[in-house]
Coordinates of C-alpha atoms in Angstrom, one line a residue:
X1 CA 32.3 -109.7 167.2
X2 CA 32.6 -109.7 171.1
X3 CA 29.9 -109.2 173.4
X4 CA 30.5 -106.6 176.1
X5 CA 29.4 -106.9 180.0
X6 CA 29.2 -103.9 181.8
X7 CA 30.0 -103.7 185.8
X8 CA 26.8 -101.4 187.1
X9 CA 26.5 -100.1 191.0
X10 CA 22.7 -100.3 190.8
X11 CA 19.7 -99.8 188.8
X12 CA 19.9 -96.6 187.6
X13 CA 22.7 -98.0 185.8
X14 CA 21.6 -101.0 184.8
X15 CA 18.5 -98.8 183.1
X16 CA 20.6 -96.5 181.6
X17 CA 22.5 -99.6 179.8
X18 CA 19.8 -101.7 179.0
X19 CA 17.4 -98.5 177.5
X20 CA 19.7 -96.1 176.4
X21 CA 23.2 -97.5 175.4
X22 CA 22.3 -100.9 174.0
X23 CA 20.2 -99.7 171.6
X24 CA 23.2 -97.2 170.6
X25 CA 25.6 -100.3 170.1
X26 CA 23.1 -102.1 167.8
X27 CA 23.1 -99.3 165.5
X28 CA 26.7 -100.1 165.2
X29 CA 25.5 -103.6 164.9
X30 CA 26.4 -104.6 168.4
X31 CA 23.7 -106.9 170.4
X32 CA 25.7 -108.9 173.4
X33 CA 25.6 -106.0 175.3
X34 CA 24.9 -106.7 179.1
X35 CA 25.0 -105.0 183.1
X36 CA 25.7 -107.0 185.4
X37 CA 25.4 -105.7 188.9
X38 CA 28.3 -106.2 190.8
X39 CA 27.9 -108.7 193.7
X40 CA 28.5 -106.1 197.2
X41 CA 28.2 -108.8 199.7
X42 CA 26.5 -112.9 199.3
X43 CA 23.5 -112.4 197.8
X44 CA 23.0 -108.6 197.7
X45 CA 23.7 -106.7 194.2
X46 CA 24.4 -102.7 193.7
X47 CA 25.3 -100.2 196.1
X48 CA 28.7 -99.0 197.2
X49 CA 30.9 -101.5 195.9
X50 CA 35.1 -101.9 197.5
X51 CA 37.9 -102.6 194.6
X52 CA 38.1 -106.2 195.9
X53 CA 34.7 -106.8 195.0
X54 CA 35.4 -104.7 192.1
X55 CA 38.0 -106.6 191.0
X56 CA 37.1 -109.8 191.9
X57 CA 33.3 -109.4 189.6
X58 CA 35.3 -108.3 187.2
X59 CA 37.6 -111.4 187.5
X60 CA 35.4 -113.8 187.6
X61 CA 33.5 -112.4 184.3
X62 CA 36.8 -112.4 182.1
X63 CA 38.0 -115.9 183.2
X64 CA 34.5 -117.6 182.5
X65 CA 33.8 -115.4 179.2
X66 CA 36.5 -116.0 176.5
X67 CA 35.1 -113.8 173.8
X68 CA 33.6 -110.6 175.9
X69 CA 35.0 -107.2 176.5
X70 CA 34.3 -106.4 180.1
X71 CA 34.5 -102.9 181.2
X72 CA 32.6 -100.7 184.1
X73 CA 30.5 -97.5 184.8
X74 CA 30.9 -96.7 188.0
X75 CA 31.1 -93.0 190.0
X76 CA 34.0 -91.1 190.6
X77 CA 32.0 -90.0 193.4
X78 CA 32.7 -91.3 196.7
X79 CA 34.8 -93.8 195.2
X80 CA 36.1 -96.1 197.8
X81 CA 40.0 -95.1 198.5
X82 CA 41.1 -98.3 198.3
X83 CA 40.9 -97.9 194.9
X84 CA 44.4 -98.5 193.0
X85 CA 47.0 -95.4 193.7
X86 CA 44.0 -93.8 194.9
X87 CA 46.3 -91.2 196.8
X88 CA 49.0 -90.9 194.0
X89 CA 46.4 -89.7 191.7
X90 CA 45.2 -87.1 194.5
X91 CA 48.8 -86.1 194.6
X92 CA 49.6 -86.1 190.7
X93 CA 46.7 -84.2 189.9
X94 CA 44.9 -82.4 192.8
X95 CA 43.6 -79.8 190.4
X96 CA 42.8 -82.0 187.2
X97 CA 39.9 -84.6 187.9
X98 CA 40.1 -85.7 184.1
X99 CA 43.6 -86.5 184.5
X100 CA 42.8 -87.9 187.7
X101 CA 40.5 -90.0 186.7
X102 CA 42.7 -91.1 183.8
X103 CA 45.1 -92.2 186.1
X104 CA 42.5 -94.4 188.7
X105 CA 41.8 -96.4 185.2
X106 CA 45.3 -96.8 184.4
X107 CA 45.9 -98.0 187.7
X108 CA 43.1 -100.4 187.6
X109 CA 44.0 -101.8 184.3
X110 CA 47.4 -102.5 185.9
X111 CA 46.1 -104.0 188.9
X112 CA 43.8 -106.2 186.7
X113 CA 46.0 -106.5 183.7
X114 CA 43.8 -108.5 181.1
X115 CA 43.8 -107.4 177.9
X116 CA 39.4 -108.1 177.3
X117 CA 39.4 -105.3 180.6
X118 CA 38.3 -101.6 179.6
X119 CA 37.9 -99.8 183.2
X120 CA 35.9 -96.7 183.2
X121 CA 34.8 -94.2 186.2
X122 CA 32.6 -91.8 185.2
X123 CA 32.9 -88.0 186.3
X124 CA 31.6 -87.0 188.4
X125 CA 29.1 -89.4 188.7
X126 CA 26.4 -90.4 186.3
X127 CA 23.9 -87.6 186.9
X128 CA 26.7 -85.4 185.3
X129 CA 25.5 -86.7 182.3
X130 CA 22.1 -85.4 182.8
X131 CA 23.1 -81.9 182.7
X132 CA 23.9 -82.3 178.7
X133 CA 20.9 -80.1 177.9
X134 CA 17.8 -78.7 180.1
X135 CA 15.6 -80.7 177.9
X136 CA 14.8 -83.4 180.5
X137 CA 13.8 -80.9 182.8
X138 CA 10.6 -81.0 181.5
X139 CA 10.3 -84.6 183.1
X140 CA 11.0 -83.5 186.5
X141 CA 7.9 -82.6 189.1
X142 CA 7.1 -79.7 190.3
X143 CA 10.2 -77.4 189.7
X144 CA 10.0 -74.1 191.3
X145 CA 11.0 -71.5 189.1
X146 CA 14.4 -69.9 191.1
X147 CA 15.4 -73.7 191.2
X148 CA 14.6 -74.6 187.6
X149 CA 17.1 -71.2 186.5
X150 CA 19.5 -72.8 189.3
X151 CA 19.6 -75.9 187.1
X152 CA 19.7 -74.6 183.8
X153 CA 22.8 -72.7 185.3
X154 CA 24.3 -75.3 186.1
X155 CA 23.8 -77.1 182.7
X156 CA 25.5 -73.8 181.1
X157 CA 28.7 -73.9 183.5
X158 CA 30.4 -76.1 182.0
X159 CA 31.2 -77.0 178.3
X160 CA 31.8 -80.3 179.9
X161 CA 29.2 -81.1 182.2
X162 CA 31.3 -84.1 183.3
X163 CA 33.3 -81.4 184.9
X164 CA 30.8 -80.3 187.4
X165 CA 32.5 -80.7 190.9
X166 CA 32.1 -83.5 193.9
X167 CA 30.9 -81.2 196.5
X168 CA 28.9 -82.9 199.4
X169 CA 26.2 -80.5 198.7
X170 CA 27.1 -79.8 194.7
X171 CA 27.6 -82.9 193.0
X172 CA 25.7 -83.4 190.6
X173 CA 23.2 -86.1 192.1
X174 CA 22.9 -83.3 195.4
X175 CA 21.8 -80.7 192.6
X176 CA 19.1 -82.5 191.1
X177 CA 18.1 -83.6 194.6
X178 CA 18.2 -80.3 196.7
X179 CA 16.4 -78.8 193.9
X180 CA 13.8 -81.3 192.6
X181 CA 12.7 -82.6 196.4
X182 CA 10.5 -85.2 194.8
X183 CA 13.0 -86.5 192.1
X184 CA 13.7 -90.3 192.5
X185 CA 17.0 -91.6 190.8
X186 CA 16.4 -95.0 189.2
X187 CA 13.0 -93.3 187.9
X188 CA 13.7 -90.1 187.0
X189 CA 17.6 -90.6 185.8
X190 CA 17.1 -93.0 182.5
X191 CA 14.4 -90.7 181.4
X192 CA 16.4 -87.3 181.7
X193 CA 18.8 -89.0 179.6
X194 CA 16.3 -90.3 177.3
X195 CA 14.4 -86.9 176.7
X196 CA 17.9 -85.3 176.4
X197 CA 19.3 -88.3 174.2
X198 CA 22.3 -90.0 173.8
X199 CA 23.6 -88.2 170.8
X200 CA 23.4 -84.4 173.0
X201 CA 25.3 -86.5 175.5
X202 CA 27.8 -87.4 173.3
X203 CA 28.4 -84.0 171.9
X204 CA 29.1 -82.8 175.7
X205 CA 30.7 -85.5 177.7
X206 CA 33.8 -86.0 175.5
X207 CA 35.3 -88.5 178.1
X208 CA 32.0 -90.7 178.0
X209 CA 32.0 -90.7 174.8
X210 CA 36.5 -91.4 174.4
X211 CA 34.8 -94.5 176.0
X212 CA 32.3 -95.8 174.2
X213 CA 33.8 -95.3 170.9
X214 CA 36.5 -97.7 172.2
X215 CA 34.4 -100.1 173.2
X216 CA 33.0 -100.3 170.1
X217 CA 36.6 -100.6 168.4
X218 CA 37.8 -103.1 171.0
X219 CA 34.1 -105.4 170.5
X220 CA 34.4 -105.1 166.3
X221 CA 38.2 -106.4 166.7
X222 CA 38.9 -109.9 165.3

C-alpha cells in the first residue's frame, strides 16, 4: 500500500482532508493519508500559491518519498495563469470548464511527468462542494430567509454543483459570503461538508469523486 500526500492552499483544506477524506480512505483501508500545505514563500504556508511553487512542493515530496502517491486539491478559481497551457486550454475549451480543467491536469502531469503524480484542480473551487445538498445550511448563522431560498437555488441549479460558475461576485465562495455575512471559511467549510457528508458529495460532484476513486486505485497498486 502507498501512502498519499495531498498539496492543500490553506486550512480549510487541510480540515477538509484531515476530518472528512481520511476517514473515507481508511474505510478502504487506507491510513498514510496526509496535507501538506504548500510552502508560498520562506517560511509562510497556504494562500495563493504560483506553479513554480506548485511544482517545486510537489517536487520535492516525490523525490524524498519513494512509496507515496502525491497529488493536489487546489481551486480552479483564480488559478495563477502561469499555470501549464493556461491559455490553450482557454482557447480549446472556452465554453467547457470540465474539459478545461481536464486539460490544466494534463498539462501539469506533462510538465511534472512522474508517474507517483496525480494533479487535481477542483471546480470551481472547493465551496462548490458545499452546495451538494442544503443540509449544512442549518450550520450557518443567522440566514435571512430571501437569502437562505437564494442558496438553496443555487444548490438546485446544477446537477453538478462543481459546475457553478467563477463569477467575481458568483463563485461559489462569493455566494456563501454575500449571503451568510458572518460565515467564516476554515470554520464553517469542513462542517457544511460534514453535515452534508461525503457520500451526498460523491453522488453530485462526479469529477471529485473520478478523483478519489483513482487515488484509491493508484495507492492499493503493488
Amino acid at each position: 500500500m502507498r501512502g498519499l500526500y495531498i498539496l492543500g492552499e490553506g486550512q480549510t483544506e487541510e480540515q477538509f482532508i484531515n476530518e472528512i477524506l481520511q476517514p473515507y480512505f481508511a474505510n478502504n483501508n487506507l491510513y498514510d493519508v496526509r496535507c501538506i500545505l504548500m510552502e508560498t514563500s520562506s517560511g509562510h504556508k497556504g494562500g495563493d500559491v504560483s506553479y513554480q511553487r506548485y511544482k517545486s512542493n510537489a517536487e520535492k515530496l516525490l523525490n524524498h518519498q519513494k512509496d507515496i502517491i502525491v497529488t493536489s486539491l487546489i481551486d480552479f478559481f483564480r488559478l495563477k495563469t502561469d499555470f501549464p497551457k493556461y491559455q490553450e486550454a482557454i482557447k480549446a475549451h472556452p465554453n467547457d470548464k470540465i474539459q478545461r480543467v481536464t486539460f490544466l491536469e494534463n498539462a501539469i502531469a506533462e510538465n511534472i511527468n512522474h508517474y507517483r503524480f496525480i494533479p487535481y484542480i477542483q471546480l470551481h473551487e472547493f465551496e462548490s462542494l458545499l452546495f451538494s445538498s442544503t443540509d449544512g445550511f442549518d450550520f450557518l448563522p443567522e440566514i435571512p430567509d430571501a437569502n437562505r431560498i437564494e442558496l438553496e437555488k443555487a444548490v438546485e441549479k446544477y446537477e453538478n454543483p462543481e459546475l457553478l460558475n467563477d463569477g467575481t461576485e458568483t463563485a461559489p465562495s462569493k455566494r456563501l459570503k454575500n449571503l451568510v455575512p458572518s460565515y467564516q471559511k476554515t470554520f464553517h467549510g469542513p462542517l457544511l461538508a460534514e453535515a452534508i457528508s461525503l457520500n451526498t458529495i460523491l453522488s453530485r460532484c462526479e469529477r471529485f469523486k473520478t478523483w478519489l476513486d483513482k487515488l484509491i486505485i493508484e495507492m492499493k497498486r503493488e
